[in-house]
mmCIF file of C-alpha atoms in Angstrom:
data_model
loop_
_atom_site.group_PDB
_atom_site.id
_atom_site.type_symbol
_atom_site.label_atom_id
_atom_site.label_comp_id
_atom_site.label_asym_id
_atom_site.label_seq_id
_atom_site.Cartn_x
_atom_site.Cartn_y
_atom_site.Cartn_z
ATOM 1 C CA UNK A 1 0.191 -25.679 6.299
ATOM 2 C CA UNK A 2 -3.677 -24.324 6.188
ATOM 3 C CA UNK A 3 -5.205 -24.190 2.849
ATOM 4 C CA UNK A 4 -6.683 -21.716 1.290
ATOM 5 C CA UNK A 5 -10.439 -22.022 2.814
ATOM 6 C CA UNK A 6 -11.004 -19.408 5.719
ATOM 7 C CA UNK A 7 -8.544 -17.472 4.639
ATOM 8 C CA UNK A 8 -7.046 -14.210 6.954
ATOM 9 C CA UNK A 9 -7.177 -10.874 4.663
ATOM 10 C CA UNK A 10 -9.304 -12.299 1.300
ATOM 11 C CA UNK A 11 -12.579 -10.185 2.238
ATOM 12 C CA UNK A 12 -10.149 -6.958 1.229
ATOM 13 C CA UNK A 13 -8.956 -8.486 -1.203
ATOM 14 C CA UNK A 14 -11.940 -8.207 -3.666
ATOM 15 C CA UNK A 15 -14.434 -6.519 -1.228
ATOM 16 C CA UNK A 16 -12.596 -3.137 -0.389
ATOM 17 C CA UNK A 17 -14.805 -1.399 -2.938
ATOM 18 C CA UNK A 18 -17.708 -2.980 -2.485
ATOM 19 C CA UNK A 19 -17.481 -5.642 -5.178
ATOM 20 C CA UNK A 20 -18.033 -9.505 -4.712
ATOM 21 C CA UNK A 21 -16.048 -10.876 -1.797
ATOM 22 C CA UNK A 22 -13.379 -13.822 -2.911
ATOM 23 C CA UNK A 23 -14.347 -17.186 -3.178
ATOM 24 C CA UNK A 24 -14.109 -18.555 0.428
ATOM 25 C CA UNK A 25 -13.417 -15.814 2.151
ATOM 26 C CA UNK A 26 -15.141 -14.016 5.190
ATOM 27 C CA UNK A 27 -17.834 -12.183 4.728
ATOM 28 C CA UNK A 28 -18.163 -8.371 6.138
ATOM 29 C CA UNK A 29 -19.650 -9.482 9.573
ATOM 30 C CA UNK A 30 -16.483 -11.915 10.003
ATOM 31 C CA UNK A 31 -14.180 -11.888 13.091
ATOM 32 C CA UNK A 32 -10.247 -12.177 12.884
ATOM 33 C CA UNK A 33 -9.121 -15.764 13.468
ATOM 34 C CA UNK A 34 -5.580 -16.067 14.011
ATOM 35 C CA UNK A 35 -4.123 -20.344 13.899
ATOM 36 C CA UNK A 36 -2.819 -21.309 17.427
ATOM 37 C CA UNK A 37 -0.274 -23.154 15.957
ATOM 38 C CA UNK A 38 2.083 -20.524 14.230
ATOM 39 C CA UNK A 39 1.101 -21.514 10.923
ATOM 40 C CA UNK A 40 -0.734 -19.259 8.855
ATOM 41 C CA UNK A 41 -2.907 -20.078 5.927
ATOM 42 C CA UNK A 42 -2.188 -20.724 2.322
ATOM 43 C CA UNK A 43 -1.996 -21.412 -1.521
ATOM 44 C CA UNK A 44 0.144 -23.867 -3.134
ATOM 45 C CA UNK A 45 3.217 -22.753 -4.861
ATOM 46 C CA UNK A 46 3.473 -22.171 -8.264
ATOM 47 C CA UNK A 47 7.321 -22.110 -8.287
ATOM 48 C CA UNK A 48 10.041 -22.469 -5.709
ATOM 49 C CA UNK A 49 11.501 -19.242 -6.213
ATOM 50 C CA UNK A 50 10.978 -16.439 -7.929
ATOM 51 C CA UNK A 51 11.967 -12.845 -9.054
ATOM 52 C CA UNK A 52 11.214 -9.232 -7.481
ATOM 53 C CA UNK A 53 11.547 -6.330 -9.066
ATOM 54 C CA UNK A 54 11.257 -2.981 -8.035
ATOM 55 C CA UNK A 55 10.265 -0.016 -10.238
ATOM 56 C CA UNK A 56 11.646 2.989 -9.065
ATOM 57 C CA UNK A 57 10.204 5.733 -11.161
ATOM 58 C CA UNK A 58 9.813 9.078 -11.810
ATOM 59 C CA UNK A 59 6.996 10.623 -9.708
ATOM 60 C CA UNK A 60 5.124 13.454 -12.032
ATOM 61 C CA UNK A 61 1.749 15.461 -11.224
ATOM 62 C CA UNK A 62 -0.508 15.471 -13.050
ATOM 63 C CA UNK A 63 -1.395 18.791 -15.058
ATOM 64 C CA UNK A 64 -4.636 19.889 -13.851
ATOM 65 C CA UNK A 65 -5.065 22.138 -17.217
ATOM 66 C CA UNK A 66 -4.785 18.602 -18.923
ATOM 67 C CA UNK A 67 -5.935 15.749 -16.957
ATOM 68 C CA UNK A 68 -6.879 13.064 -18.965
ATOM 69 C CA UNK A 69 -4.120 13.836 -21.101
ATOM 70 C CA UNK A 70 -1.141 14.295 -18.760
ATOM 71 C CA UNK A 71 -2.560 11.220 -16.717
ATOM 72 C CA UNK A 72 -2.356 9.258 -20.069
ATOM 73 C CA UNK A 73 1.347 10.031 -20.431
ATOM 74 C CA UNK A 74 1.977 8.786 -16.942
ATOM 75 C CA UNK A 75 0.416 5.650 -17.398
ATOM 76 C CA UNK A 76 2.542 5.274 -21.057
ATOM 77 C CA UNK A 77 5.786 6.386 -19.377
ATOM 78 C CA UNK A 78 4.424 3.139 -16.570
ATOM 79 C CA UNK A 79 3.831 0.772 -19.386
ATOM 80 C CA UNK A 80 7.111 1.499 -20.912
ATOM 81 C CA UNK A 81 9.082 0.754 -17.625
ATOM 82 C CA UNK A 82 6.770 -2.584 -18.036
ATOM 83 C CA UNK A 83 7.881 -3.534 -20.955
ATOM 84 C CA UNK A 84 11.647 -2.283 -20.323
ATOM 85 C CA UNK A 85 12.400 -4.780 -17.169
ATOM 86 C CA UNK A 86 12.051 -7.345 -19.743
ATOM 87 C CA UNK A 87 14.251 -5.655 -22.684
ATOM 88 C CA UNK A 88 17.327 -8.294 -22.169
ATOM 89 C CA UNK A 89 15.572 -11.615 -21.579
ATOM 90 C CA UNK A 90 13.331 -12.632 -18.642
ATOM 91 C CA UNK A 91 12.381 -10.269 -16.166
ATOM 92 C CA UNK A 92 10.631 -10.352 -12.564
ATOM 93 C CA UNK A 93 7.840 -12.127 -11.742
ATOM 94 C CA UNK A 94 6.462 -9.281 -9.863
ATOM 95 C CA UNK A 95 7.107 -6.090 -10.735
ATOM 96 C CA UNK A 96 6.033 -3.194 -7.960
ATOM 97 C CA UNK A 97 5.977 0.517 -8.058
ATOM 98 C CA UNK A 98 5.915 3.549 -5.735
ATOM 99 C CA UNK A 99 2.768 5.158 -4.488
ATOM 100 C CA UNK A 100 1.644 7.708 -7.338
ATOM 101 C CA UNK A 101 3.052 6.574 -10.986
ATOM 102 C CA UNK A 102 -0.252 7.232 -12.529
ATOM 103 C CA UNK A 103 -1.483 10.458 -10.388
ATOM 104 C CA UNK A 104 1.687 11.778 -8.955
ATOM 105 C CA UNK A 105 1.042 14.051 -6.049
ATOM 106 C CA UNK A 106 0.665 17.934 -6.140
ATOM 107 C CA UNK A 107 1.051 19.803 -2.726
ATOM 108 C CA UNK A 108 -1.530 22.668 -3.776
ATOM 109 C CA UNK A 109 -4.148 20.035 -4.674
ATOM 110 C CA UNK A 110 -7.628 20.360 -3.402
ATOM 111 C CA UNK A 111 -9.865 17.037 -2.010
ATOM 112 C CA UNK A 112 -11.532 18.504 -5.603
ATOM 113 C CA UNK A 113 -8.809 18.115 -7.992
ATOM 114 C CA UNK A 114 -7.907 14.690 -6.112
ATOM 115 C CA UNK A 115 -10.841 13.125 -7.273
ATOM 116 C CA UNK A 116 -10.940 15.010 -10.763
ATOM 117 C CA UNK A 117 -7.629 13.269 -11.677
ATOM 118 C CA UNK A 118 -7.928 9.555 -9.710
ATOM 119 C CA UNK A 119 -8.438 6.552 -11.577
ATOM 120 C CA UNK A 120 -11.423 3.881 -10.796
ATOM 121 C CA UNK A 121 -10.371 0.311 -9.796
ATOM 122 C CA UNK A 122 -10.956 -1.400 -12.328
ATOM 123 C CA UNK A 123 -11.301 1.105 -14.895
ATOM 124 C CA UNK A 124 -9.063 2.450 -18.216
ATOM 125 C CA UNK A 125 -5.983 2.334 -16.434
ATOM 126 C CA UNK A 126 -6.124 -0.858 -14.534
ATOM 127 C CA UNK A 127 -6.684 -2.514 -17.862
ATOM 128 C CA UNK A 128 -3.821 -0.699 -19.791
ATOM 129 C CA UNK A 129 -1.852 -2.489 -17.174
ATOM 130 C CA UNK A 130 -3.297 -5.651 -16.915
ATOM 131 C CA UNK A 131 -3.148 -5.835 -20.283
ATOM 132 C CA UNK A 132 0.924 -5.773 -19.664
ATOM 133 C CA UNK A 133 0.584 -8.689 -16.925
ATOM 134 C CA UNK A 134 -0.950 -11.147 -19.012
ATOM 135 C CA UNK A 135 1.782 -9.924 -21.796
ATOM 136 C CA UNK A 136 4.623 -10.773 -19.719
ATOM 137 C CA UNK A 137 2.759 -13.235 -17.329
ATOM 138 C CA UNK A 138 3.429 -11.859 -13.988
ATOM 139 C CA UNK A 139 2.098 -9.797 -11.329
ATOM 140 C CA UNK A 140 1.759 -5.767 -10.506
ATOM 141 C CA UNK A 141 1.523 -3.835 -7.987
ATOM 142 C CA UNK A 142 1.148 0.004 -7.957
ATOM 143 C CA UNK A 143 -0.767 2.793 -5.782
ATOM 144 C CA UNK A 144 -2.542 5.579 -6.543
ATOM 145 C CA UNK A 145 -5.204 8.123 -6.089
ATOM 146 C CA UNK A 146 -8.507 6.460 -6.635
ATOM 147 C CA UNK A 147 -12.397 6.812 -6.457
ATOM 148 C CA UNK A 148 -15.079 4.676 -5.234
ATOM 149 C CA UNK A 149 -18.758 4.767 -6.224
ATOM 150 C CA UNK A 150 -19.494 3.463 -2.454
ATOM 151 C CA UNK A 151 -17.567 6.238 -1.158
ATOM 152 C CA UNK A 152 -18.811 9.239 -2.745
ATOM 153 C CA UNK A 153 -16.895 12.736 -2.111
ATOM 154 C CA UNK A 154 -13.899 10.462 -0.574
ATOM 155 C CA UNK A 155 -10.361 10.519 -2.208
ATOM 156 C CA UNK A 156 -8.545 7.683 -1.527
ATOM 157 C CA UNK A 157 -5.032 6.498 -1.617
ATOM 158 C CA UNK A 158 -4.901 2.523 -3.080
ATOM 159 C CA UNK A 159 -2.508 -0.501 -3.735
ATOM 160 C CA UNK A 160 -3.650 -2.696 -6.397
ATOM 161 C CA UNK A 161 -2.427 -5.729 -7.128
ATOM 162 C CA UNK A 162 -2.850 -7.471 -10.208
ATOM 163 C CA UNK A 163 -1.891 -10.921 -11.333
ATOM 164 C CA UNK A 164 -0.867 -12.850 -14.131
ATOM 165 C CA UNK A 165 -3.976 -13.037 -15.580
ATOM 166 C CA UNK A 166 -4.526 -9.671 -15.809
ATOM 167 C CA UNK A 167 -7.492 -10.177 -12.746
ATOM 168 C CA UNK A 168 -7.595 -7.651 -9.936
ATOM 169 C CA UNK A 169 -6.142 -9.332 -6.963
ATOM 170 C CA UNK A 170 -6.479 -7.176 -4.069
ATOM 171 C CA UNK A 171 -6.631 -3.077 -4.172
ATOM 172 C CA UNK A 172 -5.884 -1.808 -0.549
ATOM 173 C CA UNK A 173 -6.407 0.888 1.543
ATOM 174 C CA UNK A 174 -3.987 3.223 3.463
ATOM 175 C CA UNK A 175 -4.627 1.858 6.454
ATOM 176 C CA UNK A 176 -4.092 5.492 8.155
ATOM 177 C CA UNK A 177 -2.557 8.800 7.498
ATOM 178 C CA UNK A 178 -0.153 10.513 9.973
ATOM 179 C CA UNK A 179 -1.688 13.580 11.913
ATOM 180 C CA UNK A 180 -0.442 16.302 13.872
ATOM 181 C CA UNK A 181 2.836 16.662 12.181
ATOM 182 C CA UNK A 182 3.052 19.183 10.232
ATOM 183 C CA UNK A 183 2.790 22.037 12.698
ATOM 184 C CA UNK A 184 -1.085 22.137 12.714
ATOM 185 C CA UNK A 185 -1.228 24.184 9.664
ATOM 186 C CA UNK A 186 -1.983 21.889 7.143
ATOM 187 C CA UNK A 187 -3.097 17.969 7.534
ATOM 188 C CA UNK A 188 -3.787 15.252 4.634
ATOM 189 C CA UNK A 189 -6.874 15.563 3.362
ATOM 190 C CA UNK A 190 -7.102 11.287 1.955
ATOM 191 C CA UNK A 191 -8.964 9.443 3.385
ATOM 192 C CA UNK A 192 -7.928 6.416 5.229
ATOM 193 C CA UNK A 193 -9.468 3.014 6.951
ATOM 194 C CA UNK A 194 -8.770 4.920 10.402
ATOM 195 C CA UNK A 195 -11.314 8.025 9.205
ATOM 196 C CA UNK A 196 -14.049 6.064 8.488
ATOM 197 C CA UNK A 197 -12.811 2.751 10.692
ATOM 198 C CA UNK A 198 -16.371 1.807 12.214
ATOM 199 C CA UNK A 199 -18.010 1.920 8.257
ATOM 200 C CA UNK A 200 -15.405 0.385 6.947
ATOM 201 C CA UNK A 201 -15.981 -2.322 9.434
ATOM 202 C CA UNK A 202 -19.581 -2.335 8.793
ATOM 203 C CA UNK A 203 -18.729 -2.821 5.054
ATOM 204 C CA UNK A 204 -15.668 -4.931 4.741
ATOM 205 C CA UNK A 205 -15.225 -6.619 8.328
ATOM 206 C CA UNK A 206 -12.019 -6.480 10.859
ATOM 207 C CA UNK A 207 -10.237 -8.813 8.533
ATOM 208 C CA UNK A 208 -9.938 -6.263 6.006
ATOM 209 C CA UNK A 209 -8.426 -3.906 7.664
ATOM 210 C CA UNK A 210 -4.635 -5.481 7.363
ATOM 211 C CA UNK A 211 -5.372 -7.622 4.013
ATOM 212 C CA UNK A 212 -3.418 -10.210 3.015
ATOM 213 C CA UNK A 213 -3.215 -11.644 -0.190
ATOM 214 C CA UNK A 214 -3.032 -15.216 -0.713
ATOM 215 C CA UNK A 215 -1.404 -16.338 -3.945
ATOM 216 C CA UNK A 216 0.897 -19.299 -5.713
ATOM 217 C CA UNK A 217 3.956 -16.905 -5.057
ATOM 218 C CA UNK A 218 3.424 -16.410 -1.275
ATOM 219 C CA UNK A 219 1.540 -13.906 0.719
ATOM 220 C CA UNK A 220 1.659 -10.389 -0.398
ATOM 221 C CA UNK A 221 0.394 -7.887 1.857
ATOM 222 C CA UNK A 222 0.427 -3.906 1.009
ATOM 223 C CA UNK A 223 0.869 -0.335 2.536
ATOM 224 C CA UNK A 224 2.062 2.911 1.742
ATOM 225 C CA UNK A 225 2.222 3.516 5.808
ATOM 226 C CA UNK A 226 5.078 4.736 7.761
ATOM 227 C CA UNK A 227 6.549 4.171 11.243
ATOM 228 C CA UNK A 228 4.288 2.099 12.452
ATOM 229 C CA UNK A 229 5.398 -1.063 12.681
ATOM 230 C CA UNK A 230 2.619 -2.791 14.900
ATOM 231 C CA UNK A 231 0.656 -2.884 11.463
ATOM 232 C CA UNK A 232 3.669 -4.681 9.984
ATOM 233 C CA UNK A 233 3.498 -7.218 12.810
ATOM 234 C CA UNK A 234 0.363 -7.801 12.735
ATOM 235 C CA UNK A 235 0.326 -8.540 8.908
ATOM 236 C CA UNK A 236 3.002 -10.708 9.266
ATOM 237 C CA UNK A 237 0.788 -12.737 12.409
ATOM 238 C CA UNK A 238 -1.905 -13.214 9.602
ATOM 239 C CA UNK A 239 0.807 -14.896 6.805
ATOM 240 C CA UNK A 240 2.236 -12.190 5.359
ATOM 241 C CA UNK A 241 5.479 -13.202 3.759
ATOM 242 C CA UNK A 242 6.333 -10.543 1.192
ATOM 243 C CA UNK A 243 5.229 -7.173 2.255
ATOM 244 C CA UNK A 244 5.510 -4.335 -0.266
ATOM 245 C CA UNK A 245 5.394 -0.625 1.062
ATOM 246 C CA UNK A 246 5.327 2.125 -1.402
ATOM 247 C CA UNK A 247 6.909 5.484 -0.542
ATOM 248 C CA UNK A 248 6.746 9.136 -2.366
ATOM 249 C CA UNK A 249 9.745 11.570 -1.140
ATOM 250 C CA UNK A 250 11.596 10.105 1.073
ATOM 251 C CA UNK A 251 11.043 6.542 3.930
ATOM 252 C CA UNK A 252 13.477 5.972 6.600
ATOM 253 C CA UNK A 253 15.699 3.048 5.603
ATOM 254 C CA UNK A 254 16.036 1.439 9.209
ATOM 255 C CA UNK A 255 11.970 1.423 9.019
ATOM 256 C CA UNK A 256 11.926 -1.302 6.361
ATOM 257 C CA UNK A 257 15.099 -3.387 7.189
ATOM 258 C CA UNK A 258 13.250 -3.564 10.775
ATOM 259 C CA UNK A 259 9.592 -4.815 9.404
ATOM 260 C CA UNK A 260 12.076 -7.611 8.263
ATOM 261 C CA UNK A 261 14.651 -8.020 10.872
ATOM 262 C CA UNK A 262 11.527 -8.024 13.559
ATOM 263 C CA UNK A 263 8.851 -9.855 11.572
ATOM 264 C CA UNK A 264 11.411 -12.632 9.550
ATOM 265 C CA UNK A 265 9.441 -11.741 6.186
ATOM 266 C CA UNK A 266 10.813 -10.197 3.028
ATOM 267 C CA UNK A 267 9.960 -6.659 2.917
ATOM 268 C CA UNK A 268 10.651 -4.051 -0.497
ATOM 269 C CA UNK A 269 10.457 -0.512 0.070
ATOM 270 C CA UNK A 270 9.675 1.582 -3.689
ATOM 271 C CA UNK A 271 10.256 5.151 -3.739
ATOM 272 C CA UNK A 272 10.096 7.878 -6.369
ATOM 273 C CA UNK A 273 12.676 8.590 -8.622
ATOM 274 C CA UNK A 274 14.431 11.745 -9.723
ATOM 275 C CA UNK A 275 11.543 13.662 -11.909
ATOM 276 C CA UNK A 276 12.512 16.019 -14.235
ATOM 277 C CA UNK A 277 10.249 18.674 -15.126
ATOM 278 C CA UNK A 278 8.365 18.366 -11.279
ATOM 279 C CA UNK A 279 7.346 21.260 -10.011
ATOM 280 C CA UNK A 280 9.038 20.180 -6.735
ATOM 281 C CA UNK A 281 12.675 20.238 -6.539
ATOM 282 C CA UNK A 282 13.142 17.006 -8.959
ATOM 283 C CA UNK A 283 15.888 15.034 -6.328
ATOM 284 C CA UNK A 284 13.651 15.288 -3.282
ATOM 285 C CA UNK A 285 14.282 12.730 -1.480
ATOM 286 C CA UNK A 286 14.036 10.149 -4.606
ATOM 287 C CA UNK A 287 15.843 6.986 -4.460
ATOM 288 C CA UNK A 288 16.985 4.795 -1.957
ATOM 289 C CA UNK A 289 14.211 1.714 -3.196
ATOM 290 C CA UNK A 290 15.335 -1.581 -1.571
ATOM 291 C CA UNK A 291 14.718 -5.044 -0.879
ATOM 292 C CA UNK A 292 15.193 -6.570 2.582
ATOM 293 C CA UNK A 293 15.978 -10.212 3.559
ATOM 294 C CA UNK A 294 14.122 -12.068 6.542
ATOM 295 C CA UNK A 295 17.112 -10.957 8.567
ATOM 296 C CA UNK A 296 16.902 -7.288 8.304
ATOM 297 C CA UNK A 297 19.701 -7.222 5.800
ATOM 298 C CA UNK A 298 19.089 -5.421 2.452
ATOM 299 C CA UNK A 299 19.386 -7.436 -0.602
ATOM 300 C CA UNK A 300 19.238 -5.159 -3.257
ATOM 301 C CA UNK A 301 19.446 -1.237 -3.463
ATOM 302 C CA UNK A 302 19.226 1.121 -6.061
ATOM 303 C CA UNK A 303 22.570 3.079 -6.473
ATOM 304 C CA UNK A 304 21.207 5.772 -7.744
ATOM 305 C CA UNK A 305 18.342 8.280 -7.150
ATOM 306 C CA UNK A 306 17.234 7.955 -11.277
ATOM 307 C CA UNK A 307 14.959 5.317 -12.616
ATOM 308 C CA UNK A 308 15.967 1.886 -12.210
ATOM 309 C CA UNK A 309 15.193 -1.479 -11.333
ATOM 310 C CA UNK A 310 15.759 -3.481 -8.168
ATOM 311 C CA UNK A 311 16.124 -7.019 -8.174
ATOM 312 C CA UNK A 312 16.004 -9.556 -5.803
ATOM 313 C CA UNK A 313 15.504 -13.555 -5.332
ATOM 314 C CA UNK A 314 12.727 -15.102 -3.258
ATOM 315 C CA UNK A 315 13.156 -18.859 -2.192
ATOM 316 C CA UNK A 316 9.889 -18.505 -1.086
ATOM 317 C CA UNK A 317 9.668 -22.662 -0.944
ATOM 318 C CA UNK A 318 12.712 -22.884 1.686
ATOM 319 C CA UNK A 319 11.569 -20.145 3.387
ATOM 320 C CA UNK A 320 7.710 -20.897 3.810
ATOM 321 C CA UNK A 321 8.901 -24.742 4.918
ATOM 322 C CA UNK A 322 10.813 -23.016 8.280
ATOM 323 C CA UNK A 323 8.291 -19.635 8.645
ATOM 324 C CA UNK A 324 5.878 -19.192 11.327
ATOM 325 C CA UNK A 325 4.760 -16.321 12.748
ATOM 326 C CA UNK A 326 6.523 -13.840 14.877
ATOM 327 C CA UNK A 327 7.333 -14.893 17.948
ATOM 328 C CA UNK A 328 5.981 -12.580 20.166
ATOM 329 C CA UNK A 329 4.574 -12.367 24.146
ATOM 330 C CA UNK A 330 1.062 -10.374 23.920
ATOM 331 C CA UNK A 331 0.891 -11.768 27.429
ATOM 332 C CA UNK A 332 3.358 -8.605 28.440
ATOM 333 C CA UNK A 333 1.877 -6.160 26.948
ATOM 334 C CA UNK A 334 -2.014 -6.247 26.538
ATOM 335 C CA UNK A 335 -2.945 -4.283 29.354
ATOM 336 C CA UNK A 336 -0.915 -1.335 28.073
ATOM 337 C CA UNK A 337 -1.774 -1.678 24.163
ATOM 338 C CA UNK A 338 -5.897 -1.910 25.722
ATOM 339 C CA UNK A 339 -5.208 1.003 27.536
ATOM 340 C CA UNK A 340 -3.588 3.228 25.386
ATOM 341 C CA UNK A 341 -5.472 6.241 23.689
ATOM 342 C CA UNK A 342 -4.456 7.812 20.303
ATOM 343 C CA UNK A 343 -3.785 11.339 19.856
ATOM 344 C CA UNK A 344 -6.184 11.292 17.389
ATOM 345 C CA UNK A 345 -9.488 9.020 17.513
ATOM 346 C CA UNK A 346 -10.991 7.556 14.388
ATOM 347 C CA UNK A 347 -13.859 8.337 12.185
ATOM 348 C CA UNK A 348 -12.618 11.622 12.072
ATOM 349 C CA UNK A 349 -13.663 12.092 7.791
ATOM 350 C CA UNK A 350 -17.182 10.281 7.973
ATOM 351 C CA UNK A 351 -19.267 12.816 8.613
ATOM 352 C CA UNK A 352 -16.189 15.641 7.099
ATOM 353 C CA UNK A 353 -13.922 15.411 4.306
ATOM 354 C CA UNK A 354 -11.656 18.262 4.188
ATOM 355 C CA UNK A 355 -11.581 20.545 1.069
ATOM 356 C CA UNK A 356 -7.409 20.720 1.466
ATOM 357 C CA UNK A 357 -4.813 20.870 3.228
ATOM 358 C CA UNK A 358 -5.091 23.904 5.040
ATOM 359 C CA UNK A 359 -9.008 23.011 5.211
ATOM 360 C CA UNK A 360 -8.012 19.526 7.488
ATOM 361 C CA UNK A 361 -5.509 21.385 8.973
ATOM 362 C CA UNK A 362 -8.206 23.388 10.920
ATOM 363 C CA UNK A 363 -11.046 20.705 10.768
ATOM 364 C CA UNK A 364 -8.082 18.428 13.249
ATOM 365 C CA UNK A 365 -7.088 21.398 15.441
ATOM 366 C CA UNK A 366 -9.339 20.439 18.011
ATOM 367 C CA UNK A 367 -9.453 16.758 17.735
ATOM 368 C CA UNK A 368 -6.677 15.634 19.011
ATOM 369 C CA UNK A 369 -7.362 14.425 23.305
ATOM 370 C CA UNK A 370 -3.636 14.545 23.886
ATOM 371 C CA UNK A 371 -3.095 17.329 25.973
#
């Protein structure tokens, strides 16, 4: 298969927040190039199969009267669920978690109080926790509320991933938020690459927009979207193998199993846990974290709403040796994809970002075309 050189998703991978692009990849001005040949590029493996494991955990806000502190405990309670997948003997070589376990999410929170309680990437919390990969040699992968010095006033919504060696590997954006859902009342207020897509171009390239992250376990790509599975397609086109989507309250099950069943990748849904002392109803829609086999079929499951791990095999050697990319037939469908026009356009938070929810709920009344 390709090698690593050229690869399709490595300007994100470093370059997101503005920091030095990957060795060899694209640089910011870079097109999309796609292999004619179904293969997709690479890294050699450092093992023929190896071990996923889920983290479903508790999701818990934190206290605005106490930031630093409460944040602190959130990021102990996630170190201890590190250290506790390997309490009987070896334990996953990646270990993933849901969307918030550092921030937690609070449905009265301002764009303000977003960015008072957000980490940096890197910054104290990213090295609490790669302090934990290199411990246990392996990789992690968590989202969260975060801030960026190049995108001042902007609160964001990133996957990190971080590898064995404790190095940041890739830290991802939400590639877009839903709108018009929620009755027109109230809208998120984050940030996404669809806000701000023709900067984000400027600054990153195209290829960053659906990163994918080449490494000596297979391709890992991100995202913390839902129903959308053209994005999942298209990440699998550029070599994704293993996609990880994080989820807080609730996913739709046949969502996942179909990124797998239509795409032939492994795909691993985390969700939120049962949180005790939330000031949401603490079963909301918690549980239900899964892994998902290349036919659609779930692997593992959690069988219980509470905190617990998932675990699941990857041959990723048998399966890269048969993989190509979807087969698809763009031929089809082009013209209508071209012609289509979103309900809402993009760039919608570069020159606004909302002050709430109620704030973006009235800032997008107007901006949607679809009559």
């Amino acid at each position: 298969m390709l090698g690593a050189a050229g690869g399709l998703g490595l300007s994100a991978t470093l370059g997101v927040s503005g920091n030095a692009l990957a060795a060899g990849a694209a640089g910011p001005g870079a097109d999309v190039s796609i292999p004619p040949d179904g293969r997709y590029p690479v890294v050699p493996l450092a093992k023929e199969s190896w071990t996923l494991g889920v983290a479903q955990a508790r999701s818990m806000p934190v206290d605005l009267a106490r930031v630093d502190a409460s944040r602190r405990d959130n990021l102990n309670h996630m170190l201890g669920l590190i250290d506790a997948a390997f309490a009987f003997g070896a334990g996953p070589d990646l270990l993933f978690f849901h969307e918030f376990p550092i921030t937690g999410f609070g449905a009265g929170w301002t764009r303000k109080d977003v960015l008072r309680l957000a980490i940096e990437i890197p910054g104290e919390e990213t090295e609490a926790i790669a302090k934990k990969a290199r411990q246990h040699g392996i990789y992690i992968v968590f989202g969260s509320y975060a801030r960026d010095p190049d995108w001042p006033g902007h609160a964001l919504s990133i996957t990190t991933i971080i590898g064995p060696d404790g190095k940041i590997l890739a830290r991802d954006w939400k590639a877009r938020n839903i709108k018009g859902v929620f009755g027109g009342e109230i809208e998120l207020f984050t940030t996404t690459i669809y806000d701000v897509l023709d900067r984000f171009v400027e600054m990153y390239g195209r290829d960053a927009i659906l990163p994918v992250t080449r490494t000596p376990i297979g391709n890992l790509a991100t995202s913390s979207v839902q129903r959308e599975p053209e994005l999942f397609r298209a990440m699998a086109i550029k070599g994704a193998e293993v996609i990880l989507r994080t989820a807080t309250g609730g996913f739709v099950p046949a969502d996942i199993a179909a990124t797998s069943l239509y795409n032939g990748v492994y795909t691993a849904v985390c969700n939120n846990a049962i949180s005790p002392g939330s000031p949401f109803f603490e079963d909301t829609n918690a549980g239900g974290s899964a892994i998902y086999g290349p036919d659609g079929e779930a692997m593992a499951m959690a069988r219980s709403p509470n905190e617990t791990l998932v675990s699941g095999r990857i041959p990723i050697g048998a399966f890269r040796a048969r993989h190509r990319q979807p087969t698809i037939h763009p031929q089809l469908y082009l013209d209508v994809l071209g012609g289509y026009t979103p309900r809402f356009p993009p760039n919608l938070f570069d020159s606004y970002q909302p002050a709430d929810l109620k704030d973006a709920g009235r800032y997008l009344r107007d901006k949607g075309v679809w009559k």
